PDB file of C-alpha atoms and ligand atoms in Angstrom:
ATOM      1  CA  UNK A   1     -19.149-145.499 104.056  1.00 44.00           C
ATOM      2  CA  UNK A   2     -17.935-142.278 102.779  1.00 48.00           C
ATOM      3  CA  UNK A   3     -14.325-141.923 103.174  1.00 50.00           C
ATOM      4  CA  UNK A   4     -14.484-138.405 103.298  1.00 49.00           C
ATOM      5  CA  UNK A   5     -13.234-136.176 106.202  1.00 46.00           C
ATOM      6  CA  UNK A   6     -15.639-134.057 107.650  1.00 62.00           C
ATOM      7  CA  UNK A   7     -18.780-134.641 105.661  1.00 72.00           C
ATOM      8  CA  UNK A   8     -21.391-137.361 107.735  1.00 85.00           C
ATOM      9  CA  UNK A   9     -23.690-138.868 104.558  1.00 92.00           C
ATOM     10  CA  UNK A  10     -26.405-141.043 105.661  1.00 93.00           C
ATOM     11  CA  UNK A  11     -25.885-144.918 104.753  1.00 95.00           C
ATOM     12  CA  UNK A  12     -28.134-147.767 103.803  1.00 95.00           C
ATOM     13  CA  UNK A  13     -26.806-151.055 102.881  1.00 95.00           C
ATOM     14  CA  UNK A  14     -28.898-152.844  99.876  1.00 96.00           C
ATOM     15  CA  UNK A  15     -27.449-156.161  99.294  1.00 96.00           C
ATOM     16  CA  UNK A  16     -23.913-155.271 100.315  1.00 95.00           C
ATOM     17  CA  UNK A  17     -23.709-152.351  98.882  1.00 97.00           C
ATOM     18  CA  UNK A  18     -23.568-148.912 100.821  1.00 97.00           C
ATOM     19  CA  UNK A  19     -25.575-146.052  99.341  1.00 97.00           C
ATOM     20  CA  UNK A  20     -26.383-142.709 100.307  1.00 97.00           C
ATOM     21  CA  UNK A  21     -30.322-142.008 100.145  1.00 96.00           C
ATOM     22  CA  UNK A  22     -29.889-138.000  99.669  1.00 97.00           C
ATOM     23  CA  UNK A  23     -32.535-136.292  97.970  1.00 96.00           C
ATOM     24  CA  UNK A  24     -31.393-134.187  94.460  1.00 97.00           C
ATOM     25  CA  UNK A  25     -30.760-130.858  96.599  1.00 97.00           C
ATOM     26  CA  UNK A  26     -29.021-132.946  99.387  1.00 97.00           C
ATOM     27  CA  UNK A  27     -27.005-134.526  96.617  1.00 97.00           C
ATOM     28  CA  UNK A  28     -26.365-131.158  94.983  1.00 98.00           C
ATOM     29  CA  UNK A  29     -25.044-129.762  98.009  1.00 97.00           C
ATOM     30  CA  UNK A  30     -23.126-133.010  98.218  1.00 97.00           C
ATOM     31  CA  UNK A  31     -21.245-132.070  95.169  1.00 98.00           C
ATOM     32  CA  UNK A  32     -20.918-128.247  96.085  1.00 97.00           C
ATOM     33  CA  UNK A  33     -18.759-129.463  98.956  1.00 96.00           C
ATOM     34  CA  UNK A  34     -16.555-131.773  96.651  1.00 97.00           C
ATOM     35  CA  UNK A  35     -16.277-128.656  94.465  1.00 97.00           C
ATOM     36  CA  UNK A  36     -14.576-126.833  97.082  1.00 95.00           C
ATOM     37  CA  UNK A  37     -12.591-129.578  98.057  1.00 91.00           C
ATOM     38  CA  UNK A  38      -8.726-129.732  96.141  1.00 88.00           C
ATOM     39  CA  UNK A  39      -8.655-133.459  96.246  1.00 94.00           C
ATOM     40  CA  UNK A  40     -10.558-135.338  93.103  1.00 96.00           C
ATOM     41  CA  UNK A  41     -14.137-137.294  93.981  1.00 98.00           C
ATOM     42  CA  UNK A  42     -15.434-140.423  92.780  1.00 98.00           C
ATOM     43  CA  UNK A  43     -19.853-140.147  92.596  1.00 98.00           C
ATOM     44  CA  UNK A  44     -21.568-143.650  91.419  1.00 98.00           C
ATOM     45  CA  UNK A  45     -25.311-144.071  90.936  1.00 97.00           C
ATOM     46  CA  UNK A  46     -26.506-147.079  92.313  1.00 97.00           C
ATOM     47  CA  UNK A  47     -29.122-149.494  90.577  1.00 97.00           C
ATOM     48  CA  UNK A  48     -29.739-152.993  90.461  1.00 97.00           C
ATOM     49  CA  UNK A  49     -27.564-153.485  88.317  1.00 97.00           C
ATOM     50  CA  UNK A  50     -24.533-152.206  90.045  1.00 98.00           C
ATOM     51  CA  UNK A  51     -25.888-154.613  93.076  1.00 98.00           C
ATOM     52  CA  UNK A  52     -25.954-157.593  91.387  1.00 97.00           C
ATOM     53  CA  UNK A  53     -22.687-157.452  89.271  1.00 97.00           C
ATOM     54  CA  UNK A  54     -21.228-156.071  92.642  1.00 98.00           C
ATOM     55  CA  UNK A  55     -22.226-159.286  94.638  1.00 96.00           C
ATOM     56  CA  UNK A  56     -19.780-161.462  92.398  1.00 96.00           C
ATOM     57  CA  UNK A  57     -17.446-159.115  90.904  1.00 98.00           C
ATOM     58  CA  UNK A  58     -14.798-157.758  94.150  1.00 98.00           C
ATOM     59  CA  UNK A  59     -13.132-154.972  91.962  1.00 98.00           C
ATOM     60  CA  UNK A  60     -16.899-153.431  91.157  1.00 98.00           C
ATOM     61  CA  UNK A  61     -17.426-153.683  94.852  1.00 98.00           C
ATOM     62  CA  UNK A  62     -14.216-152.113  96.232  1.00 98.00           C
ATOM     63  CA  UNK A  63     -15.092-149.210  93.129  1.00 98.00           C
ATOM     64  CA  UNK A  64     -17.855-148.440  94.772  1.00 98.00           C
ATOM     65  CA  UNK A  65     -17.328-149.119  98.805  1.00 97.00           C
ATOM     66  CA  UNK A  66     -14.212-146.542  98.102  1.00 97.00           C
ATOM     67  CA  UNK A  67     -16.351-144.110  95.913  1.00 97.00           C
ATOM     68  CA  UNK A  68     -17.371-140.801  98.254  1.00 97.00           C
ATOM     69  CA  UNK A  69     -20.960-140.465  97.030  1.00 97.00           C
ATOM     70  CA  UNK A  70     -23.488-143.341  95.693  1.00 97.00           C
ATOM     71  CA  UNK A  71     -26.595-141.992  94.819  1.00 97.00           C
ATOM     72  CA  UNK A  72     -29.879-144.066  94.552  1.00 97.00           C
ATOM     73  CA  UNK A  73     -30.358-144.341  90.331  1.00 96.00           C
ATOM     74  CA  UNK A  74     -32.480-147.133  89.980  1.00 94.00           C
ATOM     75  CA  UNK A  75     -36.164-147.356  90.929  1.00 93.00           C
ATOM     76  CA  UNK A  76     -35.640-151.178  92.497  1.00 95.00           C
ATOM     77  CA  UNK A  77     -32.853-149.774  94.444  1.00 96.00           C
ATOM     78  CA  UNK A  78     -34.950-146.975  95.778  1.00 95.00           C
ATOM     79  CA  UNK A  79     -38.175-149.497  96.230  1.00 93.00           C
ATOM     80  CA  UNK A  80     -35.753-151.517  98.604  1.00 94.00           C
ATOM     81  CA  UNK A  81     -34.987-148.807 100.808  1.00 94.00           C
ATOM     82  CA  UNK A  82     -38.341-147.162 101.320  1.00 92.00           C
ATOM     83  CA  UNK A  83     -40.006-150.716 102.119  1.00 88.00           C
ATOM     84  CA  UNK A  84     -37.206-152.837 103.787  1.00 86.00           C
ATOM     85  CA  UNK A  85     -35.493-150.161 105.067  1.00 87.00           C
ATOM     86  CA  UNK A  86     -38.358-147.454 105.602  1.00 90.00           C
ATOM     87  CA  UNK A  87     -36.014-144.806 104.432  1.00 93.00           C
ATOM     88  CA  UNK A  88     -38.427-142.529 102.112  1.00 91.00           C
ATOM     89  CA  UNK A  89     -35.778-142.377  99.392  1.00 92.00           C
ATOM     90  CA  UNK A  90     -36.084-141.300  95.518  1.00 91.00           C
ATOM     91  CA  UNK A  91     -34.373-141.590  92.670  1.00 94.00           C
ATOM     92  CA  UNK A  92     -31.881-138.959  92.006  1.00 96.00           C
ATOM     93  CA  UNK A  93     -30.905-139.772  88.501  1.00 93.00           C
ATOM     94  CA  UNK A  94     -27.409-139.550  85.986  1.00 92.00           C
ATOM     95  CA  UNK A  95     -29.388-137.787  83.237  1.00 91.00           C
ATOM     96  CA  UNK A  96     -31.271-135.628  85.999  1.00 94.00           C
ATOM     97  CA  UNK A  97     -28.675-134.518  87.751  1.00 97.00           C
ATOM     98  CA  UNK A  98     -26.945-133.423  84.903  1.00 98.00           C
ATOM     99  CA  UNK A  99     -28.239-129.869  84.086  1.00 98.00           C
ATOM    100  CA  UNK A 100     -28.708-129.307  87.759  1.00 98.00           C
ATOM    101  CA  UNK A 101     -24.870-129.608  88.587  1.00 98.00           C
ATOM    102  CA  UNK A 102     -24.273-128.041  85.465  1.00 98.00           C
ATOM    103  CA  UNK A 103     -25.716-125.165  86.771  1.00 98.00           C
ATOM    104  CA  UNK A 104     -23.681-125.857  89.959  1.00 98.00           C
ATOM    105  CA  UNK A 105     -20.899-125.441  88.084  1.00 98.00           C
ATOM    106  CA  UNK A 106     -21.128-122.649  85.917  1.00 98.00           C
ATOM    107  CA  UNK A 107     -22.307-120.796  89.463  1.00 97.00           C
ATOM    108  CA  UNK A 108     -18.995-121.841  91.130  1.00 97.00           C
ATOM    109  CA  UNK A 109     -17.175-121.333  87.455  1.00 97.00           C
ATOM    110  CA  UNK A 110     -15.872-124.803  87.521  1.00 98.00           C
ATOM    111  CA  UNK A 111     -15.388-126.189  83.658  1.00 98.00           C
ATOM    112  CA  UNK A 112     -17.323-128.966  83.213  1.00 98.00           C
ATOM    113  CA  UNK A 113     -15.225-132.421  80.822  1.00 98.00           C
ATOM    114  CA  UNK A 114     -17.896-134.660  78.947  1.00 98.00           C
ATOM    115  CA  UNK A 115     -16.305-137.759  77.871  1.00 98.00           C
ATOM    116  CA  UNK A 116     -18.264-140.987  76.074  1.00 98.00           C
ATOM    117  CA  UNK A 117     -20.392-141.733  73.978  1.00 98.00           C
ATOM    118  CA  UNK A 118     -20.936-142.246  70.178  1.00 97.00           C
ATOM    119  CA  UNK A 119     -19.045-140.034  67.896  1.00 96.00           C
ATOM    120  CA  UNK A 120     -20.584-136.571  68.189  1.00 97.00           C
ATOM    121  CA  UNK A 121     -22.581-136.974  70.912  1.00 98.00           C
ATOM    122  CA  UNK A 122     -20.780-136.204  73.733  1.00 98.00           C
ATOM    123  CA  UNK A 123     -20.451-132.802  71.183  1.00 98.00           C
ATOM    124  CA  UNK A 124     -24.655-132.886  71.042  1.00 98.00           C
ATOM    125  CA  UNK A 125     -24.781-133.157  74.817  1.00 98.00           C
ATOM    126  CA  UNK A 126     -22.241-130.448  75.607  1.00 98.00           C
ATOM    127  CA  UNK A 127     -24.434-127.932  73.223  1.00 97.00           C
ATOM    128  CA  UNK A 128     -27.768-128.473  74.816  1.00 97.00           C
ATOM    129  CA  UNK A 129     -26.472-128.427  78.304  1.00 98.00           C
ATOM    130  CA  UNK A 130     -24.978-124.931  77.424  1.00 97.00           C
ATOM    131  CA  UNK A 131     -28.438-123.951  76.051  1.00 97.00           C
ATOM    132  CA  UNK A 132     -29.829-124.863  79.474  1.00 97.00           C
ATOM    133  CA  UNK A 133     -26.924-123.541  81.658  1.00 98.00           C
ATOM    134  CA  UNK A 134     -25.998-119.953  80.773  1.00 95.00           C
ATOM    135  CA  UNK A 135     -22.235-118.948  81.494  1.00 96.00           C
ATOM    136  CA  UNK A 136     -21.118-122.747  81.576  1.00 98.00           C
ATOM    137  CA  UNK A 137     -17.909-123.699  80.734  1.00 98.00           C
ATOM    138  CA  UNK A 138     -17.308-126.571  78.867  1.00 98.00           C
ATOM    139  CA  UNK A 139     -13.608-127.772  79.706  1.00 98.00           C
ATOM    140  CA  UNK A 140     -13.728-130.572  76.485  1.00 98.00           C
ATOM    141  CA  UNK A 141     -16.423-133.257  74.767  1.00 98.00           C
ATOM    142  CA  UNK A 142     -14.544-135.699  73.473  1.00 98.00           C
ATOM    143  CA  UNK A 143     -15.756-139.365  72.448  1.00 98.00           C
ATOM    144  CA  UNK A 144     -12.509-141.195  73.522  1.00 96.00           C
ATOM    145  CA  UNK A 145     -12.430-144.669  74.086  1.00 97.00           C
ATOM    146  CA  UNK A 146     -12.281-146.851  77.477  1.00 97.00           C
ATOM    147  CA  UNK A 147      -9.670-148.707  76.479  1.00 96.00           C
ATOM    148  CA  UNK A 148      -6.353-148.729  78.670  1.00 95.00           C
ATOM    149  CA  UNK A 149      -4.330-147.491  75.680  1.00 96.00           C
ATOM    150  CA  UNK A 150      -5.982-144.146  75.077  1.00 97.00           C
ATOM    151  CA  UNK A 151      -6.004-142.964  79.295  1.00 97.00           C
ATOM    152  CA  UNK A 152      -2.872-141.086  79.260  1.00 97.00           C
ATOM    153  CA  UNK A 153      -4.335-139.068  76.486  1.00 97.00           C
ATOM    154  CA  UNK A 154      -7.537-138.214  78.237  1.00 98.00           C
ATOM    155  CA  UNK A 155      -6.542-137.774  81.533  1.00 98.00           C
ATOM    156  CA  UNK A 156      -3.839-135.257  80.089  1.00 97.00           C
ATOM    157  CA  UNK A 157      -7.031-133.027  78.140  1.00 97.00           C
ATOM    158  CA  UNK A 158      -9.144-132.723  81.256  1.00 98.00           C
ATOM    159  CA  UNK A 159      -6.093-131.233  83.516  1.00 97.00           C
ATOM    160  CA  UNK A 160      -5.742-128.854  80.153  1.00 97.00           C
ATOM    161  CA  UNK A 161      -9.463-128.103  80.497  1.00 96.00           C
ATOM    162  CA  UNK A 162      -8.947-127.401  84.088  1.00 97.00           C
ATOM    163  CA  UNK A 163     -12.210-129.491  84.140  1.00 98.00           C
ATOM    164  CA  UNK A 164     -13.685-129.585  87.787  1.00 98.00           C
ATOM    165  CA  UNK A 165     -16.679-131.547  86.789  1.00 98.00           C
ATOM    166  CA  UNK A 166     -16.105-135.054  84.474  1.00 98.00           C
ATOM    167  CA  UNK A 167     -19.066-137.057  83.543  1.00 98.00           C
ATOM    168  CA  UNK A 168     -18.158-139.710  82.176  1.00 98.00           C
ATOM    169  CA  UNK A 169     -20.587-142.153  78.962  1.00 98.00           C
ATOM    170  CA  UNK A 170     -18.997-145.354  78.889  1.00 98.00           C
ATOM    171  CA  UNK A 171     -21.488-147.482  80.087  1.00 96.00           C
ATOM    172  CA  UNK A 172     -21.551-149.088  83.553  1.00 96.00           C
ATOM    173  CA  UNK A 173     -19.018-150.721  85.151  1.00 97.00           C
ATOM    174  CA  UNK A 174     -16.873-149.793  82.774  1.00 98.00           C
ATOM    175  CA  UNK A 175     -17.040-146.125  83.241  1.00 98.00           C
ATOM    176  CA  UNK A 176     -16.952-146.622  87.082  1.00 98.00           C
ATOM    177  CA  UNK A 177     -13.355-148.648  86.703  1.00 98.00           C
ATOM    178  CA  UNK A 178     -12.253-146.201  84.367  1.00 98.00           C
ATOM    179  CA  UNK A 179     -12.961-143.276  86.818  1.00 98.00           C
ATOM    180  CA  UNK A 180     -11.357-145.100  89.975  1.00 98.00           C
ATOM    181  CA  UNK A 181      -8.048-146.290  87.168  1.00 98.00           C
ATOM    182  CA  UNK A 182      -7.741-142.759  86.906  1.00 98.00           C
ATOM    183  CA  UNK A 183      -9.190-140.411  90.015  1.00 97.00           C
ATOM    184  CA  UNK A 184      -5.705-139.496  91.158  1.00 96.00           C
ATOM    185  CA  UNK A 185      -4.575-137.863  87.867  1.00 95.00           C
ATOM    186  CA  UNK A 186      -7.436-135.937  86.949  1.00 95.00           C
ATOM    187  CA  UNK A 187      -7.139-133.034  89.428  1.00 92.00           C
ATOM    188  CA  UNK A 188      -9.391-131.751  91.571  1.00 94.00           C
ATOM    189  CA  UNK A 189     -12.338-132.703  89.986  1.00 95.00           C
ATOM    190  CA  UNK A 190     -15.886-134.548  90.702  1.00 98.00           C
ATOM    191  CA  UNK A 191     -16.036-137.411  88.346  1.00 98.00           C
ATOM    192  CA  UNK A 192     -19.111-139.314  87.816  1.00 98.00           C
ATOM    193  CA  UNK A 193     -20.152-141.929  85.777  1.00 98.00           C
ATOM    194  CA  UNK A 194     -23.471-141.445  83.506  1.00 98.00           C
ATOM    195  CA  UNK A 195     -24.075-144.299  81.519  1.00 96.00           C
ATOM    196  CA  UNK A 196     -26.600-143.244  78.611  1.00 95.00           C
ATOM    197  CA  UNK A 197     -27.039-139.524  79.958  1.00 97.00           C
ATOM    198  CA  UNK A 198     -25.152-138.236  76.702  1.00 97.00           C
ATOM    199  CA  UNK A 199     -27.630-140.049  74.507  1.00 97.00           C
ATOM    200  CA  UNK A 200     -31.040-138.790  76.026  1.00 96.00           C
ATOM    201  CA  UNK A 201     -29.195-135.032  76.577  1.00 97.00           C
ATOM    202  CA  UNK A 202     -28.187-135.130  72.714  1.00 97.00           C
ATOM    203  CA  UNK A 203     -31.477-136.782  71.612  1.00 95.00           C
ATOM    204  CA  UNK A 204     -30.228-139.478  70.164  1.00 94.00           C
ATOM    205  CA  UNK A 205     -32.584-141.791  72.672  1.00 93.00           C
ATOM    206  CA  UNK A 206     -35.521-140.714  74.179  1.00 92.00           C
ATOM    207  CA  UNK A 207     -35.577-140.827  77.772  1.00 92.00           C
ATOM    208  CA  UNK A 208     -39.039-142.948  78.855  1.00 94.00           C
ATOM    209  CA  UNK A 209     -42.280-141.033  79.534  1.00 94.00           C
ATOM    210  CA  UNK A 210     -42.870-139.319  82.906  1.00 93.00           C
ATOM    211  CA  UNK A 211     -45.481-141.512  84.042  1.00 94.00           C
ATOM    212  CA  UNK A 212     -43.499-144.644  83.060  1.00 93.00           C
ATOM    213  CA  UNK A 213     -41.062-143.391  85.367  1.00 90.00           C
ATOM    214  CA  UNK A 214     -42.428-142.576  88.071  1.00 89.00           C
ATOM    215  CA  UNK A 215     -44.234-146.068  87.956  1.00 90.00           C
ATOM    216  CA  UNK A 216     -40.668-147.462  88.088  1.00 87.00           C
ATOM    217  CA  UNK A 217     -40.715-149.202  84.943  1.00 91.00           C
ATOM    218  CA  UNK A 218     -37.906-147.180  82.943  1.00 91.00           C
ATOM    219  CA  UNK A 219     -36.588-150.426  82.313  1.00 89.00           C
ATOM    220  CA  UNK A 220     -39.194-151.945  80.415  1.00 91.00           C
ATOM    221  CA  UNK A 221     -39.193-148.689  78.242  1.00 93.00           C
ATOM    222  CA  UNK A 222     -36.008-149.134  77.340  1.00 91.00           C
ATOM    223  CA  UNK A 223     -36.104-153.311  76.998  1.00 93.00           C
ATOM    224  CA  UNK A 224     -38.575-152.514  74.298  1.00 92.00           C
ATOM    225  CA  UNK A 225     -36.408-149.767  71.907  1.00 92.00           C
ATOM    226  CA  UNK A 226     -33.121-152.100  72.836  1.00 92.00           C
ATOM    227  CA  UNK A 227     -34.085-156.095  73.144  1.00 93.00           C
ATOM    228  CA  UNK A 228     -30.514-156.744  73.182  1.00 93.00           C
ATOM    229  CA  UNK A 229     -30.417-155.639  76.787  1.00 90.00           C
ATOM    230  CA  UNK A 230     -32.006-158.260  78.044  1.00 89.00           C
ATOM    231  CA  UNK A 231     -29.171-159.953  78.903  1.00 90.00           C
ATOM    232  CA  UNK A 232     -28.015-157.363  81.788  1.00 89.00           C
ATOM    233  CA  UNK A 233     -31.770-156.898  82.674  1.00 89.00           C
ATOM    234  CA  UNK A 234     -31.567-160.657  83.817  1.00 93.00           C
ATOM    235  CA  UNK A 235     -29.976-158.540  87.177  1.00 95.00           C
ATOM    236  CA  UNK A 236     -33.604-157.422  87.756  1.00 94.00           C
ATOM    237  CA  UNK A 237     -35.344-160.580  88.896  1.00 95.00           C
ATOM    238  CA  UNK A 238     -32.427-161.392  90.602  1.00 96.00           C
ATOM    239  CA  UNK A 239     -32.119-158.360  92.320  1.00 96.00           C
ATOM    240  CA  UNK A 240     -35.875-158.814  93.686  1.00 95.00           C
ATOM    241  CA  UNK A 241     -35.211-162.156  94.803  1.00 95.00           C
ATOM    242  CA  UNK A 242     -32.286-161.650  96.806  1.00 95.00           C
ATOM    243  CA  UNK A 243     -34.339-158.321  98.396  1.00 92.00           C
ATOM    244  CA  UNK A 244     -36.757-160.929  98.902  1.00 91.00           C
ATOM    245  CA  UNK A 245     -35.083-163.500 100.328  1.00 92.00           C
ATOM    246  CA  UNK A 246     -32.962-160.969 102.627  1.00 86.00           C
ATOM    247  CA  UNK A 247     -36.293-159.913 104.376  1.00 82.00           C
ATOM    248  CA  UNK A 248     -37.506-163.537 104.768  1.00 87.00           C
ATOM    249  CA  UNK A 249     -34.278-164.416 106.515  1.00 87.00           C
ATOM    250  CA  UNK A 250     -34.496-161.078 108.357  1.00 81.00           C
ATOM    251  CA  UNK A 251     -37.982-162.195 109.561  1.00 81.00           C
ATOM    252  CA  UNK A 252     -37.080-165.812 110.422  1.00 86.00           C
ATOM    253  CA  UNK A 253     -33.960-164.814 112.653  1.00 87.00           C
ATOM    254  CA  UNK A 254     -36.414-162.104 114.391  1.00 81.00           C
ATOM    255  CA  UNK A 255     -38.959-164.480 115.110  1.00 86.00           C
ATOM    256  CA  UNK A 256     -35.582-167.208 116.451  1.00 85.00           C
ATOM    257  CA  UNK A 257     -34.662-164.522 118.426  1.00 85.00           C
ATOM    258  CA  UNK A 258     -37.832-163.521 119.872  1.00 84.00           C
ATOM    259  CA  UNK A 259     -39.131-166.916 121.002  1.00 82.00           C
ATOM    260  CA  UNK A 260     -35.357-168.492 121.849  1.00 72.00           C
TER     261      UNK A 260
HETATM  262  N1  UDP B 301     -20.151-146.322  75.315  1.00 94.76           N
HETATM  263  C1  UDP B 301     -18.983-145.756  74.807  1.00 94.76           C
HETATM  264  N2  UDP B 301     -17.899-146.552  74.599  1.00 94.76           N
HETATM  265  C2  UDP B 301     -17.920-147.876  74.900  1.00 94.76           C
HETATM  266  C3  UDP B 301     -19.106-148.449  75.440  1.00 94.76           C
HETATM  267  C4  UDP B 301     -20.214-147.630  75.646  1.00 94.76           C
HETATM  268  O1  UDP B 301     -18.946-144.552  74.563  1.00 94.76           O
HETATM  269  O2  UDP B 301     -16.899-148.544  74.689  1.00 94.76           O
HETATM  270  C5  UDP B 301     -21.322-145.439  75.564  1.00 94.76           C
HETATM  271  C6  UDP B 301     -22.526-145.702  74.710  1.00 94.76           C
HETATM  272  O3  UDP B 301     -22.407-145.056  73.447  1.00 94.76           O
HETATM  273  C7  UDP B 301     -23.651-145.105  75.558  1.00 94.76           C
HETATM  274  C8  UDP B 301     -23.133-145.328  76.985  1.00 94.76           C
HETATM  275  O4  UDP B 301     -21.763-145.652  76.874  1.00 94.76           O
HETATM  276  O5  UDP B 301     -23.741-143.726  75.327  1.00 94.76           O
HETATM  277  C9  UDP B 301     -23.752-146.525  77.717  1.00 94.76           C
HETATM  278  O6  UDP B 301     -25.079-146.388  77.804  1.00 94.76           O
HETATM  279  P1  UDP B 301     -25.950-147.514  78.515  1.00 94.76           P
HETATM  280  O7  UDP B 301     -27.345-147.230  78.107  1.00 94.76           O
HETATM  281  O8  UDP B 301     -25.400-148.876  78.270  1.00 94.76           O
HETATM  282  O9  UDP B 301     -25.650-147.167  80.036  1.00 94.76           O
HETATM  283  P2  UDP B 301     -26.588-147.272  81.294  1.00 94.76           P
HETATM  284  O10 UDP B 301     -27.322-145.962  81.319  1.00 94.76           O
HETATM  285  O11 UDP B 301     -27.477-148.464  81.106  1.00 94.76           O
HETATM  286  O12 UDP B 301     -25.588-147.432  82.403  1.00 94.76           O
END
């Protein structure tokens, strides 16, 4: 899928939508290669939620079939791969890849752009990830809004910046049309989309215990503090019953096959 020149990625399709099963120091090494690279870089990470909405909505799906790295986010996403597609994949996170290509960065001195969020936080983000990463160089934090009106303005700070790393807190899809809207006038630069990274970085949310996670039920840890996100968690059930159904067709043109 990758429409990148000289760089081979591994791809899996779940549901329809390609996605590169790397492992966080594959990934990293991903991104060191797009650092060294002149031309800008779209990164998505790929959960259920990105597979539903992509199923019906075209402009999601040509966002991310033209993005040059999707990375496995959620845990459904990863389930499907290692059991339909026996690819041992694992999550490789927004809000833990963060301080690890932070660190990237400040190795390769490449100023690092946080924009989204709540006022303040992408400000509360930027802090801590400097008391993690020491030596990195934050390029601008800046709250912004998605809205059409206020791009210009943006794009025009992170070329100031010199930012080489954007992660940007706007919430998914609309931070992933926001980056491919404006990939071409950022500069060379690795824009990513990290949903509610900002919030757990800065505190304002905490991120769901270990053990939760690795059970694969950050969702229902975060249904519980937000209810109102039921509505987009709907994508959940559905996502396991197309996965479902896709095997049981799978299965029942095998067996067609095998006896016709
Ligand atoms: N957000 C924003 N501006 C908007 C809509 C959302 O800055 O117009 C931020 C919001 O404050 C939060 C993030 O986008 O920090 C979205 O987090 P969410 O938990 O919805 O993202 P997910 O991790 O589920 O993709």
């Amino acid at each position: 899928m990758s429409p990148l020149i000289g760089i081979e990625l591994p791809v899996r399709n779940v549901l329809g939508v390609s996605v590169h099963p790397l492992s966080m120091p594959a990934v990293l090494q991903t991104l060191d290669r797009f650092l060294a690279d002149e031309r800008p870089h779209q990164v998505v990470t790929v959960n259920a939620e990105f597979v539903v909405r992509a199923r019906r909505d075209a402009a999601f799906r040509r966002v991310l079939s033209a993005s040059d790295l999707a990375t496995v986010d959620g845990s459904l996403v990863a389930l499907t791969l290692r059991y339909l597609h026996g690819v041992p994949a694992r999550r490789v996170t927004g809000v833990d890849l963060i301080p690890q290509l932070a660190r990237l960065a400040a190795e390769r001195d490449c100023p690092v752009f946080l924009l989204g969020a709540g006022p303040g936080v992408a400000e509360a983000a930027g802090d801590r990830l400097r008391s993690l990463v020491p030596g990195l160089v934050i390029a601008g934090m800046y709250a912004g809004s998605p809205h059409p009106d206020e791009e210009e303005r943006i794009c025009a700070m992170i070329r100031l910046g010199a930012a080489r790393v954007l992660l940007v807190a706007y919430g998914a899809p609309t931070q992933d049309f926001w980056i491919a809207r404006n990939l071409q006038r950022l500069g060379p630069c690795v824009a990513i989309g990290v949903g509610g990274s900002f919030d757990y970085l800065a505190g304002v949310t905490p991120r769901a215990p270990s053990w939760l996670r690795r059970a694969g039920l950050e969702w229902l840890y975060r249904l519980v503090r937000q209810p109102s996100r039921w509505r987009r968690q709907l994508a959940l059930p559905l996502f396991v019953y197309l996965a479902v159904r896709d095997v049981m067709l799978h299965r029942v043109c095998q067996i067609w096959v095998n006896e016709g």
